[in-house]
PDB file of N, CA and C in Angstrom:
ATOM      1  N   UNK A 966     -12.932 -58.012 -23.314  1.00 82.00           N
ATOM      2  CA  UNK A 966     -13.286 -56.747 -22.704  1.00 82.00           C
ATOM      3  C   UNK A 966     -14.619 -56.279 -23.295  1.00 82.00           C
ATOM      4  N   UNK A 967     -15.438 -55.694 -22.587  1.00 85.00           N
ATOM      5  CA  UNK A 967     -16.705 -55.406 -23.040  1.00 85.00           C
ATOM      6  C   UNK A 967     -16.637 -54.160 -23.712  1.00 85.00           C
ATOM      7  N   UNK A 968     -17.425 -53.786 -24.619  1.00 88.00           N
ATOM      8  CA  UNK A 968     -17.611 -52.466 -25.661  1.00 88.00           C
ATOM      9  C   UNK A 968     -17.784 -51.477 -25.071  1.00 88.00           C
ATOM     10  N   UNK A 969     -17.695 -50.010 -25.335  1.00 81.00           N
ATOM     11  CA  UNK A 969     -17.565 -48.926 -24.540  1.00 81.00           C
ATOM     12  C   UNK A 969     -19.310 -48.687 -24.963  1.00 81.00           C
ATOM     13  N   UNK A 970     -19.618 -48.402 -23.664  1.00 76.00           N
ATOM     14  CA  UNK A 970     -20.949 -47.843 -23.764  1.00 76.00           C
ATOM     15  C   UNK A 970     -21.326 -46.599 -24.255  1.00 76.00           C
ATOM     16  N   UNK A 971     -22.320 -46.414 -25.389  1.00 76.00           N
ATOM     17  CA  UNK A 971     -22.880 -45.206 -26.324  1.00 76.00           C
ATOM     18  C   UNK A 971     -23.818 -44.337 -25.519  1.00 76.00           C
ATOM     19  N   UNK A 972     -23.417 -43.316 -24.706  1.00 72.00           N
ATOM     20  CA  UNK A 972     -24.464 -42.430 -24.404  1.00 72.00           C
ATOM     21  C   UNK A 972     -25.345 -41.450 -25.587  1.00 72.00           C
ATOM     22  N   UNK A 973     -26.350 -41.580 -25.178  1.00 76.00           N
ATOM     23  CA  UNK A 973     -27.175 -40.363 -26.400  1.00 76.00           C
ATOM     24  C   UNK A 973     -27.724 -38.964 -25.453  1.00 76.00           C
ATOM     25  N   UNK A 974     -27.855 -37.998 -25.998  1.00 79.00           N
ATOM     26  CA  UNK A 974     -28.406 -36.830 -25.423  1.00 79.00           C
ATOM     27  C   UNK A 974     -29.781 -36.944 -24.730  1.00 79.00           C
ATOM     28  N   UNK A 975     -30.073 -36.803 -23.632  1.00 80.00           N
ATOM     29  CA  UNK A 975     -31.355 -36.850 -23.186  1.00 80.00           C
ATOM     30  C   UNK A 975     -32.389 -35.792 -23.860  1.00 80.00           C
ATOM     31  N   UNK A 976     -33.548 -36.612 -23.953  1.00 86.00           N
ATOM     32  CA  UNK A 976     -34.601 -35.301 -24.491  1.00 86.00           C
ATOM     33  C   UNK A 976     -34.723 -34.076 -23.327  1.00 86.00           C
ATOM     34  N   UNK A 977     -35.761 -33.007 -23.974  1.00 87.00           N
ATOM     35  CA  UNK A 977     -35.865 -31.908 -22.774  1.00 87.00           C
ATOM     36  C   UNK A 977     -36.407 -32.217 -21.701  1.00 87.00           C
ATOM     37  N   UNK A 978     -37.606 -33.333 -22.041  1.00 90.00           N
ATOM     38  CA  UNK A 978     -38.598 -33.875 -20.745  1.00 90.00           C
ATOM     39  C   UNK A 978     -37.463 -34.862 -19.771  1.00 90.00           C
ATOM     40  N   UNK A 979     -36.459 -35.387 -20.263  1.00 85.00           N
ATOM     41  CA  UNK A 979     -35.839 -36.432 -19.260  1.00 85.00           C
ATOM     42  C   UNK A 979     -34.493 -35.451 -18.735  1.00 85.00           C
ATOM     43  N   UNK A 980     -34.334 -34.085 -19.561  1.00 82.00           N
ATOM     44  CA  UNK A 980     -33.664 -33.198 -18.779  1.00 82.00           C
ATOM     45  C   UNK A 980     -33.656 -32.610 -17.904  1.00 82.00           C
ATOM     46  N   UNK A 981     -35.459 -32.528 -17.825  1.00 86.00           N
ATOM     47  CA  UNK A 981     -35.675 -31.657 -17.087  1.00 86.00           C
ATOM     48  C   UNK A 981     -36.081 -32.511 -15.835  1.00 86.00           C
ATOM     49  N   UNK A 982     -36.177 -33.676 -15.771  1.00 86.00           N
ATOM     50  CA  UNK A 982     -36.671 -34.928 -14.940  1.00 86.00           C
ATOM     51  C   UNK A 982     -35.658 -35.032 -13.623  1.00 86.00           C
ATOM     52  N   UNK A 983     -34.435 -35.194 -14.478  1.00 83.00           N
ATOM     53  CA  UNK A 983     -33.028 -35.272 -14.289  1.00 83.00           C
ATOM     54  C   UNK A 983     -32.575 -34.177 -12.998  1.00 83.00           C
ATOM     55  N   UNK A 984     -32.572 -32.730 -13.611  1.00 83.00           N
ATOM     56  CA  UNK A 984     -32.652 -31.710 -12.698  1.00 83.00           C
ATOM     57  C   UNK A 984     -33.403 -31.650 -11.437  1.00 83.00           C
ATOM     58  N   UNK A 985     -34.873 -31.713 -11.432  1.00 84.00           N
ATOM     59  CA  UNK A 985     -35.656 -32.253 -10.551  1.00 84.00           C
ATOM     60  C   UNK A 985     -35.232 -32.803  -9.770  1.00 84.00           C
ATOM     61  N   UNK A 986     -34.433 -33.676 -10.057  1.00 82.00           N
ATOM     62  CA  UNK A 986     -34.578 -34.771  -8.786  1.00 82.00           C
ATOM     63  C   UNK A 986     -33.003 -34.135  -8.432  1.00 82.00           C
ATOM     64  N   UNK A 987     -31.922 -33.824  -9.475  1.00 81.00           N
ATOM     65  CA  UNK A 987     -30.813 -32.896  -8.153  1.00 81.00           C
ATOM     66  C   UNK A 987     -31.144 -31.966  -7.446  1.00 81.00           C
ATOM     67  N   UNK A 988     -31.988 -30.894  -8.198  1.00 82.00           N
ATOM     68  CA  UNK A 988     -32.385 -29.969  -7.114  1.00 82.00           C
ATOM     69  C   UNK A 988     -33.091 -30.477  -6.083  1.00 82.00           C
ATOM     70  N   UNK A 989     -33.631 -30.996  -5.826  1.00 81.00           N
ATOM     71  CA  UNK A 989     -34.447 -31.449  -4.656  1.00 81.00           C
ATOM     72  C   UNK A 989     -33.981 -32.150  -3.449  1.00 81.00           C
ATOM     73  N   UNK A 990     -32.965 -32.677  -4.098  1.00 72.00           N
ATOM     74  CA  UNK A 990     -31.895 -33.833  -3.254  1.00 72.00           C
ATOM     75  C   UNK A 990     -32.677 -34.752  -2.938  1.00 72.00           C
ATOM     76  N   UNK A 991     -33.153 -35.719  -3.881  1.00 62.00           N
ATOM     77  CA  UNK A 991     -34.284 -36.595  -4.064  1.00 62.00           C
ATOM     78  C   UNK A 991     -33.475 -37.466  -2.582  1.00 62.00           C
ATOM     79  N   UNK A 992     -34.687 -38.088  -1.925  1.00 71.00           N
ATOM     80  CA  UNK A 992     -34.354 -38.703  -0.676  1.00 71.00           C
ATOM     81  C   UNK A 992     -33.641 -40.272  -0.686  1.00 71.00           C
ATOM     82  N   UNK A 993     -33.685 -40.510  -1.878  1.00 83.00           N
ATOM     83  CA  UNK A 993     -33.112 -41.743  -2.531  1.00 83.00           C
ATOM     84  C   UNK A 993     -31.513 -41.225  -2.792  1.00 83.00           C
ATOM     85  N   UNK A 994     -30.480 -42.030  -2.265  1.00 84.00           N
ATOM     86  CA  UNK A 994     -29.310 -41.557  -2.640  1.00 84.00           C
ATOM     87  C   UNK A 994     -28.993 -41.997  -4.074  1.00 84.00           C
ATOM     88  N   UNK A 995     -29.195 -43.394  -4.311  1.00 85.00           N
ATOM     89  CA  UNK A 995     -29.110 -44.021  -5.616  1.00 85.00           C
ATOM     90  C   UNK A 995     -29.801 -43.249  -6.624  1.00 85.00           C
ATOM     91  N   UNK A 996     -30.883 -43.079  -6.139  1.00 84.00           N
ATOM     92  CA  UNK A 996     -31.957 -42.369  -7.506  1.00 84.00           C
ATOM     93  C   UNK A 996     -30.690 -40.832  -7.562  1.00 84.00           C
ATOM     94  N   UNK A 997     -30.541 -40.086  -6.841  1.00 82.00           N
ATOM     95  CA  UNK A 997     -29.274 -38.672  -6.934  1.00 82.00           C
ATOM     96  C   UNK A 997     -28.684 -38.808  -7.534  1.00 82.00           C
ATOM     97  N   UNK A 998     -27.858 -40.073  -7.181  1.00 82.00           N
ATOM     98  CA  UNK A 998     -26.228 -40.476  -8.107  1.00 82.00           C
ATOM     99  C   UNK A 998     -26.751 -40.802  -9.015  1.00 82.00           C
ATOM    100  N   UNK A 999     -27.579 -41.762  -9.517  1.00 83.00           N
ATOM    101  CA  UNK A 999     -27.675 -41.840 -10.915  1.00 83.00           C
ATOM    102  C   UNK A 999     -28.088 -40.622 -11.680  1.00 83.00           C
ATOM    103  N   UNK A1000     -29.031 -39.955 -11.304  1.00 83.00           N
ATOM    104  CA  UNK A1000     -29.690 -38.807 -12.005  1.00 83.00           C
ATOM    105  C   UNK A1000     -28.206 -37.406 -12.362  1.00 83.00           C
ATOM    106  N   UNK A1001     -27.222 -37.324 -11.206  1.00 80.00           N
ATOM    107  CA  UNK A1001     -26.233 -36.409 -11.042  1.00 80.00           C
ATOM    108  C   UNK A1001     -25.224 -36.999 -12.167  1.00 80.00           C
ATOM    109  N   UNK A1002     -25.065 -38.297 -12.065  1.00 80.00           N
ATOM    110  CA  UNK A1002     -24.253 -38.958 -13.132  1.00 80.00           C
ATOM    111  C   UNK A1002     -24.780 -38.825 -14.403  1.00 80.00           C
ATOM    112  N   UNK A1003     -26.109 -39.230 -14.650  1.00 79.00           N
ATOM    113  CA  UNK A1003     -26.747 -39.117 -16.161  1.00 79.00           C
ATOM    114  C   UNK A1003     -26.285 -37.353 -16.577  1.00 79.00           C
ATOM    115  N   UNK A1004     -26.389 -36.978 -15.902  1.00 77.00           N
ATOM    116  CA  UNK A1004     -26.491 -35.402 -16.125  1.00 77.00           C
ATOM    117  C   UNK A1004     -24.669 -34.782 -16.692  1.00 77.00           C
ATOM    118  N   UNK A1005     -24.064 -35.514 -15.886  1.00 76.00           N
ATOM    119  CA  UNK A1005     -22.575 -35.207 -15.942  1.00 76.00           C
ATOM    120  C   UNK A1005     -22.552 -35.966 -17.465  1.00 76.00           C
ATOM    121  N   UNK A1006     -22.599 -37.243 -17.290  1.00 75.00           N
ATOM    122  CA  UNK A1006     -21.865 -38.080 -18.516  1.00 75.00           C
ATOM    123  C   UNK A1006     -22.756 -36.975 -19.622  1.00 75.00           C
ATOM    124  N   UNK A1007     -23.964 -37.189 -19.793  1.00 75.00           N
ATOM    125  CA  UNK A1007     -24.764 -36.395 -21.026  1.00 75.00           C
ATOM    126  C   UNK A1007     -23.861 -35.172 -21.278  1.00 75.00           C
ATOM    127  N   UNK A1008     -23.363 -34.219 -20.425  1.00 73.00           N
ATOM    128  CA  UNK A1008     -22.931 -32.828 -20.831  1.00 73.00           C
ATOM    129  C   UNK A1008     -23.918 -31.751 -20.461  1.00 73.00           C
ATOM    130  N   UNK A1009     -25.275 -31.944 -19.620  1.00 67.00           N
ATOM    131  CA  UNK A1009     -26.032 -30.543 -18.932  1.00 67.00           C
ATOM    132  C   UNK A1009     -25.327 -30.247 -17.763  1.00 67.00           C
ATOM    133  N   UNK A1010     -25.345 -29.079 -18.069  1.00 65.00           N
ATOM    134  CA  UNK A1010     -25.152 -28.114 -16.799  1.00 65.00           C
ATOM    135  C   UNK A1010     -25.680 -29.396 -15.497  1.00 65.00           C
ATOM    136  N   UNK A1011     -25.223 -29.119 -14.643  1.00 61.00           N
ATOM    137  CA  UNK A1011     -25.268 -29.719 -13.383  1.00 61.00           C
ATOM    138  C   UNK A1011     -25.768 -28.520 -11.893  1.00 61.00           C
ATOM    139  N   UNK A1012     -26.610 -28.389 -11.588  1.00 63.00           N
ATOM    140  CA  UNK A1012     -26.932 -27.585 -10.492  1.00 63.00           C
ATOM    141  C   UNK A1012     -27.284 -28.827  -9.517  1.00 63.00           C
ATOM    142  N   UNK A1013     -25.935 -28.047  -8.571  1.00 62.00           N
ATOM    143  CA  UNK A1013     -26.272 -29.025  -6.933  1.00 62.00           C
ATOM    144  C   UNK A1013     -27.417 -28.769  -6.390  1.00 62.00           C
ATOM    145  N   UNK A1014     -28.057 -29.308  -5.349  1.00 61.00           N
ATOM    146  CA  UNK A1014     -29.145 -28.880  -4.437  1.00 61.00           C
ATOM    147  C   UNK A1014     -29.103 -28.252  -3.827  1.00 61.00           C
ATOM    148  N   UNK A1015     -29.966 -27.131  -3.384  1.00 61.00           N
ATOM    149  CA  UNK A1015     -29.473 -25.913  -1.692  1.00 61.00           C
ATOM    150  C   UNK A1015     -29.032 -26.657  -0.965  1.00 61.00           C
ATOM    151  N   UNK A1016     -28.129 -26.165  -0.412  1.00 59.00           N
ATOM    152  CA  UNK A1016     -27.474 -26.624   0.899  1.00 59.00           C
ATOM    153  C   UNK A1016     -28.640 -25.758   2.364  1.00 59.00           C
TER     154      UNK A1016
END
């Protein structure tokens, strides 16, 4: 079985990178989910995009 993967805290610049691209509802679905996921697993606040 493979080792549990070590997340580390993102800096402020890749926090704020992160956000960016949820708020915006970056047009890339992959680039979203990953960025919405990095954000969840890390522990920031999570703001969806306007609807």
């Amino acid at each position: 079985m493979a080792e549990p993967v070590r997340v580390r805290r993102p800096t402020d610049q890749e926090g704020q990178k992160l956000q960016q691209i949820v708020r915006r509802g970056s047009t890339s679905t992959v680039r979203y989910r990953r960025a919405s996921a990095t954000q969840w697993y890390s522990g920031l606040p999570f703001t969806p995009p306007p609807s």
